[in-house]
Amino acid sequence: MTLIFTIVAAFPIGLLIKSRQAALLGFLIAGSFLFTLQSLNLLLTWMSGGSGLGGSSGFGDTPTGPFPVDFSQGEVMAYGIVNAIIFVAGIGLVLLGARVRARRTATGRPDQVVDVH
């Protein structure tokens, strides 16, 4: 969910929102909300015995027994690291979009053709 959001929305957010700080803040707020939904969906799917894409579970075998549930700490860390990489890539795309917008709107560009007639 966050990967699709980052690929589809990060660059346009940076390109369309005039303030770079507002674009970053908007991306981070929307991304954080989606990350929360994604994590909750993954956790509930895992605890109910469901499977995700590809037929595998998010955090190993489905829990059986009472709380606290046993889980693999390595898989949780990997989930966090992968999502952190996705967020960093999204921030880079937002900044790239802002840079492209700034170059397009810059006045006095040397490649700008001026009609003198």
PDB file of N, CA and C in Angstrom, residues 23-112:
ATOM      1  N   ALA A  23       4.812  20.259   0.613  1.00  0.00           N
ATOM      2  CA  ALA A  23       4.766  19.012  -0.153  1.00  0.00           C
ATOM      3  C   ALA A  23       5.318  17.852   0.677  1.00  0.00           C
ATOM      4  N   LEU A  24       6.449  18.075   1.340  1.00  0.00           N
ATOM      5  CA  LEU A  24       7.016  17.025   2.194  1.00  0.00           C
ATOM      6  C   LEU A  24       6.085  16.686   3.347  1.00  0.00           C
ATOM      7  N   LEU A  25       5.533  17.703   3.986  1.00  0.00           N
ATOM      8  CA  LEU A  25       4.626  17.468   5.098  1.00  0.00           C
ATOM      9  C   LEU A  25       3.380  16.709   4.635  1.00  0.00           C
ATOM     10  N   GLY A  26       2.817  17.099   3.508  1.00  0.00           N
ATOM     11  CA  GLY A  26       1.649  16.406   2.971  1.00  0.00           C
ATOM     12  C   GLY A  26       1.944  14.953   2.649  1.00  0.00           C
ATOM     13  N   PHE A  27       3.102  14.706   2.030  1.00  0.00           N
ATOM     14  CA  PHE A  27       3.490  13.327   1.715  1.00  0.00           C
ATOM     15  C   PHE A  27       3.667  12.509   2.987  1.00  0.00           C
ATOM     16  N   LEU A  28       4.346  13.075   3.971  1.00  0.00           N
ATOM     17  CA  LEU A  28       4.594  12.338   5.209  1.00  0.00           C
ATOM     18  C   LEU A  28       3.313  12.075   6.000  1.00  0.00           C
ATOM     19  N   ILE A  29       2.398  13.032   6.012  1.00  0.00           N
ATOM     20  CA  ILE A  29       1.129  12.823   6.723  1.00  0.00           C
ATOM     21  C   ILE A  29       0.312  11.726   6.039  1.00  0.00           C
ATOM     22  N   ALA A  30       0.157  11.833   4.719  1.00  0.00           N
ATOM     23  CA  ALA A  30      -0.613  10.815   3.993  1.00  0.00           C
ATOM     24  C   ALA A  30       0.075   9.454   4.074  1.00  0.00           C
ATOM     25  N   GLY A  31       1.395   9.434   3.935  1.00  0.00           N
ATOM     26  CA  GLY A  31       2.130   8.176   4.013  1.00  0.00           C
ATOM     27  C   GLY A  31       2.050   7.540   5.391  1.00  0.00           C
ATOM     28  N   SER A  32       2.098   8.351   6.438  1.00  0.00           N
ATOM     29  CA  SER A  32       1.984   7.822   7.800  1.00  0.00           C
ATOM     30  C   SER A  32       0.606   7.219   8.047  1.00  0.00           C
ATOM     31  N   PHE A  33      -0.416   7.877   7.534  1.00  0.00           N
ATOM     32  CA  PHE A  33      -1.773   7.350   7.671  1.00  0.00           C
ATOM     33  C   PHE A  33      -1.892   6.006   6.947  1.00  0.00           C
ATOM     34  N   LEU A  34      -1.370   5.931   5.718  1.00  0.00           N
ATOM     35  CA  LEU A  34      -1.434   4.678   4.967  1.00  0.00           C
ATOM     36  C   LEU A  34      -0.583   3.592   5.606  1.00  0.00           C
ATOM     37  N   PHE A  35       0.569   3.974   6.169  1.00  0.00           N
ATOM     38  CA  PHE A  35       1.409   3.001   6.859  1.00  0.00           C
ATOM     39  C   PHE A  35       0.661   2.395   8.045  1.00  0.00           C
ATOM     40  N   THR A  36      -0.068   3.212   8.789  1.00  0.00           N
ATOM     41  CA  THR A  36      -0.844   2.714   9.916  1.00  0.00           C
ATOM     42  C   THR A  36      -1.915   1.731   9.450  1.00  0.00           C
ATOM     43  N   LEU A  37      -2.630   2.103   8.398  1.00  0.00           N
ATOM     44  CA  LEU A  37      -3.652   1.199   7.865  1.00  0.00           C
ATOM     45  C   LEU A  37      -3.038  -0.100   7.348  1.00  0.00           C
ATOM     46  N   GLN A  38      -1.909   0.020   6.656  1.00  0.00           N
ATOM     47  CA  GLN A  38      -1.234  -1.169   6.130  1.00  0.00           C
ATOM     48  C   GLN A  38      -0.784  -2.088   7.265  1.00  0.00           C
ATOM     49  N   SER A  39      -0.206  -1.529   8.304  1.00  0.00           N
ATOM     50  CA  SER A  39       0.268  -2.328   9.432  1.00  0.00           C
ATOM     51  C   SER A  39      -0.890  -3.014  10.152  1.00  0.00           C
ATOM     52  N   LEU A  40      -1.972  -2.285  10.367  1.00  0.00           N
ATOM     53  CA  LEU A  40      -3.137  -2.862  11.026  1.00  0.00           C
ATOM     54  C   LEU A  40      -3.733  -3.985  10.183  1.00  0.00           C
ATOM     55  N   ASN A  41      -3.844  -3.769   8.891  1.00  0.00           N
ATOM     56  CA  ASN A  41      -4.369  -4.799   7.995  1.00  0.00           C
ATOM     57  C   ASN A  41      -3.477  -6.035   8.015  1.00  0.00           C
ATOM     58  N   LEU A  42      -2.174  -5.833   7.960  1.00  0.00           N
ATOM     59  CA  LEU A  42      -1.237  -6.950   7.985  1.00  0.00           C
ATOM     60  C   LEU A  42      -1.321  -7.721   9.301  1.00  0.00           C
ATOM     61  N   LEU A  43      -1.377  -6.997  10.397  1.00  0.00           N
ATOM     62  CA  LEU A  43      -1.459  -7.634  11.714  1.00  0.00           C
ATOM     63  C   LEU A  43      -2.749  -8.432  11.869  1.00  0.00           C
ATOM     64  N   LEU A  44      -3.869  -7.838  11.498  1.00  0.00           N
ATOM     65  CA  LEU A  44      -5.156  -8.536  11.639  1.00  0.00           C
ATOM     66  C   LEU A  44      -5.249  -9.741  10.706  1.00  0.00           C
ATOM     67  N   THR A  45      -4.699  -9.610   9.510  1.00  0.00           N
ATOM     68  CA  THR A  45      -4.690 -10.740   8.587  1.00  0.00           C
ATOM     69  C   THR A  45      -3.847 -11.884   9.146  1.00  0.00           C
ATOM     70  N   TRP A  46      -2.703 -11.537   9.710  1.00  0.00           N
ATOM     71  CA  TRP A  46      -1.811 -12.547  10.298  1.00  0.00           C
ATOM     72  C   TRP A  46      -2.474 -13.239  11.477  1.00  0.00           C
ATOM     73  N   MET A  47      -3.103 -12.453  12.365  1.00  0.00           N
ATOM     74  CA  MET A  47      -3.702 -13.030  13.567  1.00  0.00           C
ATOM     75  C   MET A  47      -4.941 -13.865  13.255  1.00  0.00           C
ATOM     76  N   SER A  48      -5.626 -13.569  12.147  1.00  0.00           N
ATOM     77  CA  SER A  48      -6.822 -14.337  11.803  1.00  0.00           C
ATOM     78  C   SER A  48      -6.502 -15.575  10.977  1.00  0.00           C
ATOM     79  N   GLY A  49      -5.237 -15.748  10.630  1.00  0.00           N
ATOM     80  CA  GLY A  49      -4.853 -16.940   9.873  1.00  0.00           C
ATOM     81  C   GLY A  49      -4.921 -16.759   8.375  1.00  0.00           C
ATOM     82  N   GLY A  50      -5.202 -15.541   7.926  1.00  0.00           N
ATOM     83  CA  GLY A  50      -5.255 -15.281   6.502  1.00  0.00           C
ATOM     84  C   GLY A  50      -3.871 -15.178   5.906  1.00  0.00           C
ATOM     85  N   SER A  51      -3.854 -15.071   4.599  1.00  0.00           N
ATOM     86  CA  SER A  51      -2.570 -14.928   3.924  1.00  0.00           C
ATOM     87  C   SER A  51      -2.627 -13.729   3.000  1.00  0.00           C
ATOM     88  N   GLY A  52      -1.488 -13.178   2.734  1.00  0.00           N
ATOM     89  CA  GLY A  52      -1.399 -12.004   1.873  1.00  0.00           C
ATOM     90  C   GLY A  52      -1.162 -12.401   0.439  1.00  0.00           C
ATOM     91  N   LEU A  53      -0.636 -11.464  -0.320  1.00  0.00           N
ATOM     92  CA  LEU A  53      -0.302 -11.743  -1.708  1.00  0.00           C
ATOM     93  C   LEU A  53       0.753 -12.834  -1.766  1.00  0.00           C
ATOM     94  N   GLY A  54       0.597 -13.759  -2.666  1.00  0.00           N
ATOM     95  CA  GLY A  54       1.544 -14.856  -2.781  1.00  0.00           C
ATOM     96  C   GLY A  54       1.261 -15.994  -1.825  1.00  0.00           C
ATOM     97  N   GLY A  55       0.230 -15.870  -1.005  1.00  0.00           N
ATOM     98  CA  GLY A  55      -0.168 -16.948  -0.108  1.00  0.00           C
ATOM     99  C   GLY A  55       0.633 -17.063   1.168  1.00  0.00           C
ATOM    100  N   SER A  56       1.505 -16.102   1.453  1.00  0.00           N
ATOM    101  CA  SER A  56       2.295 -16.192   2.676  1.00  0.00           C
ATOM    102  C   SER A  56       1.807 -15.183   3.702  1.00  0.00           C
ATOM    103  N   SER A  57       2.142 -15.451   4.945  1.00  0.00           N
ATOM    104  CA  SER A  57       1.754 -14.570   6.035  1.00  0.00           C
ATOM    105  C   SER A  57       2.803 -13.497   6.224  1.00  0.00           C
ATOM    106  N   GLY A  58       2.412 -12.403   6.870  1.00  0.00           N
ATOM    107  CA  GLY A  58       3.336 -11.295   7.055  1.00  0.00           C
ATOM    108  C   GLY A  58       4.414 -11.556   8.086  1.00  0.00           C
ATOM    109  N   PHE A  59       4.108 -12.263   9.167  1.00  0.00           N
ATOM    110  CA  PHE A  59       5.061 -12.443  10.252  1.00  0.00           C
ATOM    111  C   PHE A  59       5.220 -13.915  10.631  1.00  0.00           C
ATOM    112  N   GLY A  60       5.274 -14.798   9.689  1.00  0.00           N
ATOM    113  CA  GLY A  60       5.476 -16.209   9.994  1.00  0.00           C
ATOM    114  C   GLY A  60       4.166 -16.946  10.213  1.00  0.00           C
ATOM    115  N   ASP A  61       4.239 -18.027  10.968  1.00  0.00           N
ATOM    116  CA  ASP A  61       3.066 -18.871  11.193  1.00  0.00           C
ATOM    117  C   ASP A  61       1.977 -18.115  11.945  1.00  0.00           C
ATOM    118  N   THR A  62       0.746 -18.514  11.693  1.00  0.00           N
ATOM    119  CA  THR A  62      -0.398 -17.918  12.373  1.00  0.00           C
ATOM    120  C   THR A  62      -0.322 -18.236  13.861  1.00  0.00           C
ATOM    121  N   PRO A  63      -0.567 -17.243  14.710  1.00  0.00           N
ATOM    122  CA  PRO A  63      -0.460 -17.486  16.145  1.00  0.00           C
ATOM    123  C   PRO A  63      -1.548 -18.428  16.646  1.00  0.00           C
ATOM    124  N   THR A  64      -1.149 -19.296  17.554  1.00  0.00           N
ATOM    125  CA  THR A  64      -2.103 -20.174  18.228  1.00  0.00           C
ATOM    126  C   THR A  64      -1.851 -20.019  19.719  1.00  0.00           C
ATOM    127  N   GLY A  65      -2.888 -19.838  20.455  1.00  0.00           N
ATOM    128  CA  GLY A  65      -2.735 -19.685  21.898  1.00  0.00           C
ATOM    129  C   GLY A  65      -3.035 -18.262  22.327  1.00  0.00           C
ATOM    130  N   PRO A  66      -2.925 -18.033  23.619  1.00  0.00           N
ATOM    131  CA  PRO A  66      -3.275 -16.720  24.193  1.00  0.00           C
ATOM    132  C   PRO A  66      -2.148 -15.699  23.996  1.00  0.00           C
ATOM    133  N   PHE A  67      -2.470 -14.478  24.381  1.00  0.00           N
ATOM    134  CA  PHE A  67      -1.462 -13.418  24.358  1.00  0.00           C
ATOM    135  C   PHE A  67      -0.472 -13.636  25.479  1.00  0.00           C
ATOM    136  N   PRO A  68       0.737 -13.207  25.430  1.00  0.00           N
ATOM    137  CA  PRO A  68       1.372 -12.545  24.295  1.00  0.00           C
ATOM    138  C   PRO A  68       1.703 -13.546  23.192  1.00  0.00           C
ATOM    139  N   VAL A  69       1.627 -13.091  21.984  1.00  0.00           N
ATOM    140  CA  VAL A  69       1.841 -13.929  20.812  1.00  0.00           C
ATOM    141  C   VAL A  69       3.338 -13.998  20.511  1.00  0.00           C
ATOM    142  N   ASP A  70       3.805 -15.189  20.159  1.00  0.00           N
ATOM    143  CA  ASP A  70       5.201 -15.344  19.739  1.00  0.00           C
ATOM    144  C   ASP A  70       5.325 -14.941  18.283  1.00  0.00           C
ATOM    145  N   PHE A  71       6.359 -14.166  17.979  1.00  0.00           N
ATOM    146  CA  PHE A  71       6.598 -13.740  16.605  1.00  0.00           C
ATOM    147  C   PHE A  71       8.089 -13.612  16.392  1.00  0.00           C
ATOM    148  N   SER A  72       8.465 -13.530  15.128  1.00  0.00           N
ATOM    149  CA  SER A  72       9.874 -13.397  14.777  1.00  0.00           C
ATOM    150  C   SER A  72      10.260 -11.923  14.784  1.00  0.00           C
ATOM    151  N   GLN A  73      11.169 -11.541  15.679  1.00  0.00           N
ATOM    152  CA  GLN A  73      11.621 -10.151  15.767  1.00  0.00           C
ATOM    153  C   GLN A  73      12.327  -9.719  14.479  1.00  0.00           C
ATOM    154  N   GLY A  74      13.004 -10.649  13.822  1.00  0.00           N
ATOM    155  CA  GLY A  74      13.705 -10.328  12.582  1.00  0.00           C
ATOM    156  C   GLY A  74      12.751  -9.907  11.476  1.00  0.00           C
ATOM    157  N   GLU A  75      11.604 -10.568  11.388  1.00  0.00           N
ATOM    158  CA  GLU A  75      10.627 -10.203  10.363  1.00  0.00           C
ATOM    159  C   GLU A  75      10.018  -8.840  10.641  1.00  0.00           C
ATOM    160  N   VAL A  76       9.808  -8.514  11.899  1.00  0.00           N
ATOM    161  CA  VAL A  76       9.275  -7.201  12.252  1.00  0.00           C
ATOM    162  C   VAL A  76      10.295  -6.116  11.911  1.00  0.00           C
ATOM    163  N   MET A  77      11.561  -6.357  12.210  1.00  0.00           N
ATOM    164  CA  MET A  77      12.613  -5.401  11.877  1.00  0.00           C
ATOM    165  C   MET A  77      12.731  -5.229  10.354  1.00  0.00           C
ATOM    166  N   ALA A  78      12.647  -6.328   9.618  1.00  0.00           N
ATOM    167  CA  ALA A  78      12.719  -6.251   8.163  1.00  0.00           C
ATOM    168  C   ALA A  78      11.551  -5.429   7.609  1.00  0.00           C
ATOM    169  N   TYR A  79      10.376  -5.605   8.179  1.00  0.00           N
ATOM    170  CA  TYR A  79       9.205  -4.831   7.761  1.00  0.00           C
ATOM    171  C   TYR A  79       9.441  -3.339   7.986  1.00  0.00           C
ATOM    172  N   GLY A  80       9.988  -2.995   9.135  1.00  0.00           N
ATOM    173  CA  GLY A  80      10.280  -1.593   9.430  1.00  0.00           C
ATOM    174  C   GLY A  80      11.348  -1.018   8.521  1.00  0.00           C
ATOM    175  N   ILE A  81      12.389  -1.782   8.249  1.00  0.00           N
ATOM    176  CA  ILE A  81      13.473  -1.297   7.388  1.00  0.00           C
ATOM    177  C   ILE A  81      12.992  -1.097   5.958  1.00  0.00           C
ATOM    178  N   VAL A  82      12.233  -2.050   5.443  1.00  0.00           N
ATOM    179  CA  VAL A  82      11.718  -1.919   4.077  1.00  0.00           C
ATOM    180  C   VAL A  82      10.811  -0.699   3.959  1.00  0.00           C
ATOM    181  N   ASN A  83       9.955  -0.478   4.938  1.00  0.00           N
ATOM    182  CA  ASN A  83       9.069   0.685   4.893  1.00  0.00           C
ATOM    183  C   ASN A  83       9.836   1.990   5.067  1.00  0.00           C
ATOM    184  N   ALA A  84      10.903   1.981   5.846  1.00  0.00           N
ATOM    185  CA  ALA A  84      11.747   3.182   5.971  1.00  0.00           C
ATOM    186  C   ALA A  84      12.413   3.510   4.637  1.00  0.00           C
ATOM    187  N   ILE A  85      12.870   2.481   3.931  1.00  0.00           N
ATOM    188  CA  ILE A  85      13.472   2.697   2.607  1.00  0.00           C
ATOM    189  C   ILE A  85      12.444   3.266   1.639  1.00  0.00           C
ATOM    190  N   ILE A  86      11.218   2.751   1.700  1.00  0.00           N
ATOM    191  CA  ILE A  86      10.149   3.273   0.833  1.00  0.00           C
ATOM    192  C   ILE A  86       9.881   4.742   1.144  1.00  0.00           C
ATOM    193  N   PHE A  87       9.849   5.112   2.430  1.00  0.00           N
ATOM    194  CA  PHE A  87       9.614   6.510   2.806  1.00  0.00           C
ATOM    195  C   PHE A  87      10.762   7.408   2.349  1.00  0.00           C
ATOM    196  N   VAL A  88      11.995   6.951   2.486  1.00  0.00           N
ATOM    197  CA  VAL A  88      13.144   7.748   2.035  1.00  0.00           C
ATOM    198  C   VAL A  88      13.090   7.945   0.520  1.00  0.00           C
ATOM    199  N   ALA A  89      12.739   6.887  -0.208  1.00  0.00           N
ATOM    200  CA  ALA A  89      12.589   7.019  -1.658  1.00  0.00           C
ATOM    201  C   ALA A  89      11.468   8.001  -1.998  1.00  0.00           C
ATOM    202  N   GLY A  90      10.381   7.965  -1.246  1.00  0.00           N
ATOM    203  CA  GLY A  90       9.280   8.898  -1.465  1.00  0.00           C
ATOM    204  C   GLY A  90       9.687  10.333  -1.204  1.00  0.00           C
ATOM    205  N   ILE A  91      10.461  10.553  -0.151  1.00  0.00           N
ATOM    206  CA  ILE A  91      10.953  11.908   0.130  1.00  0.00           C
ATOM    207  C   ILE A  91      11.833  12.384  -1.015  1.00  0.00           C
ATOM    208  N   GLY A  92      12.671  11.493  -1.531  1.00  0.00           N
ATOM    209  CA  GLY A  92      13.501  11.844  -2.683  1.00  0.00           C
ATOM    210  C   GLY A  92      12.671  12.199  -3.904  1.00  0.00           C
ATOM    211  N   LEU A  93      11.585  11.457  -4.140  1.00  0.00           N
ATOM    212  CA  LEU A  93      10.717  11.758  -5.284  1.00  0.00           C
ATOM    213  C   LEU A  93       9.983  13.080  -5.100  1.00  0.00           C
ATOM    214  N   VAL A  94       9.565  13.380  -3.887  1.00  0.00           N
ATOM    215  CA  VAL A  94       8.921  14.671  -3.616  1.00  0.00           C
ATOM    216  C   VAL A  94       9.908  15.807  -3.892  1.00  0.00           C
ATOM    217  N   LEU A  95      11.138  15.667  -3.408  1.00  0.00           N
ATOM    218  CA  LEU A  95      12.146  16.696  -3.636  1.00  0.00           C
ATOM    219  C   LEU A  95      12.503  16.817  -5.115  1.00  0.00           C
ATOM    220  N   LEU A  96      12.533  15.692  -5.820  1.00  0.00           N
ATOM    221  CA  LEU A  96      12.777  15.731  -7.262  1.00  0.00           C
ATOM    222  C   LEU A  96      11.652  16.454  -7.982  1.00  0.00           C
ATOM    223  N   GLY A  97      10.413  16.176  -7.597  1.00  0.00           N
ATOM    224  CA  GLY A  97       9.275  16.887  -8.185  1.00  0.00           C
ATOM    225  C   GLY A  97       9.344  18.375  -7.933  1.00  0.00           C
ATOM    226  N   ALA A  98       9.737  18.769  -6.721  1.00  0.00           N
ATOM    227  CA  ALA A  98       9.869  20.189  -6.393  1.00  0.00           C
ATOM    228  C   ALA A  98      10.984  20.832  -7.220  1.00  0.00           C
ATOM    229  N   ARG A  99      12.059  20.101  -7.429  1.00  0.00           N
ATOM    230  CA  ARG A  99      13.166  20.634  -8.225  1.00  0.00           C
ATOM    231  C   ARG A  99      12.757  20.813  -9.688  1.00  0.00           C
ATOM    232  N   VAL A 100      12.037  19.837 -10.235  1.00  0.00           N
ATOM    233  CA  VAL A 100      11.557  19.955 -11.616  1.00  0.00           C
ATOM    234  C   VAL A 100      10.620  21.148 -11.745  1.00  0.00           C
ATOM    235  N   ARG A 101       9.715  21.322 -10.780  1.00  0.00           N
ATOM    236  CA  ARG A 101       8.806  22.472 -10.812  1.00  0.00           C
ATOM    237  C   ARG A 101       9.583  23.774 -10.744  1.00  0.00           C
ATOM    238  N   ALA A 102      10.591  23.832  -9.884  1.00  0.00           N
ATOM    239  CA  ALA A 102      11.391  25.053  -9.750  1.00  0.00           C
ATOM    240  C   ALA A 102      12.127  25.371 -11.050  1.00  0.00           C
ATOM    241  N   ARG A 103      12.634  24.372 -11.714  1.00  0.00           N
ATOM    242  CA  ARG A 103      13.328  24.609 -12.986  1.00  0.00           C
ATOM    243  C   ARG A 103      12.369  25.064 -14.075  1.00  0.00           C
ATOM    244  N   ARG A 104      11.164  24.503 -14.067  1.00  0.00           N
ATOM    245  CA  ARG A 104      10.180  24.901 -15.088  1.00  0.00           C
ATOM    246  C   ARG A 104       9.692  26.321 -14.896  1.00  0.00           C
ATOM    247  N   THR A 105       9.616  26.752 -13.662  1.00  0.00           N
ATOM    248  CA  THR A 105       9.076  28.087 -13.386  1.00  0.00           C
ATOM    249  C   THR A 105      10.158  29.153 -13.246  1.00  0.00           C
ATOM    250  N   ALA A 106      11.421  28.770 -13.383  1.00  0.00           N
ATOM    251  CA  ALA A 106      12.518  29.742 -13.249  1.00  0.00           C
ATOM    252  C   ALA A 106      12.457  30.755 -14.393  1.00  0.00           C
ATOM    253  N   THR A 107      12.685  32.015 -14.054  1.00  0.00           N
ATOM    254  CA  THR A 107      12.684  33.059 -15.086  1.00  0.00           C
ATOM    255  C   THR A 107      14.081  33.224 -15.645  1.00  0.00           C
ATOM    256  N   GLY A 108      14.139  33.630 -16.897  1.00  0.00           N
ATOM    257  CA  GLY A 108      15.417  33.876 -17.533  1.00  0.00           C
ATOM    258  C   GLY A 108      16.198  32.616 -17.844  1.00  0.00           C
ATOM    259  N   ARG A 109      15.499  31.565 -18.177  1.00  0.00           N
ATOM    260  CA  ARG A 109      16.192  30.330 -18.514  1.00  0.00           C
ATOM    261  C   ARG A 109      16.953  30.527 -19.821  1.00  0.00           C
ATOM    262  N   PRO A 110      18.153  29.991 -19.927  1.00  0.00           N
ATOM    263  CA  PRO A 110      18.917  30.168 -21.156  1.00  0.00           C
ATOM    264  C   PRO A 110      18.314  29.440 -22.354  1.00  0.00           C
ATOM    265  N   ASP A 111      17.520  28.402 -22.119  1.00  0.00           N
ATOM    266  CA  ASP A 111      16.927  27.664 -23.234  1.00  0.00           C
ATOM    267  C   ASP A 111      15.555  28.217 -23.611  1.00  0.00           C
ATOM    268  N   GLN A 112      15.156  29.316 -22.991  1.00  0.00           N
ATOM    269  CA  GLN A 112      13.845  29.902 -23.251  1.00  0.00           C
ATOM    270  C   GLN A 112      13.896  30.703 -24.558  1.00  0.00           C
TER     271      GLN A 112
END
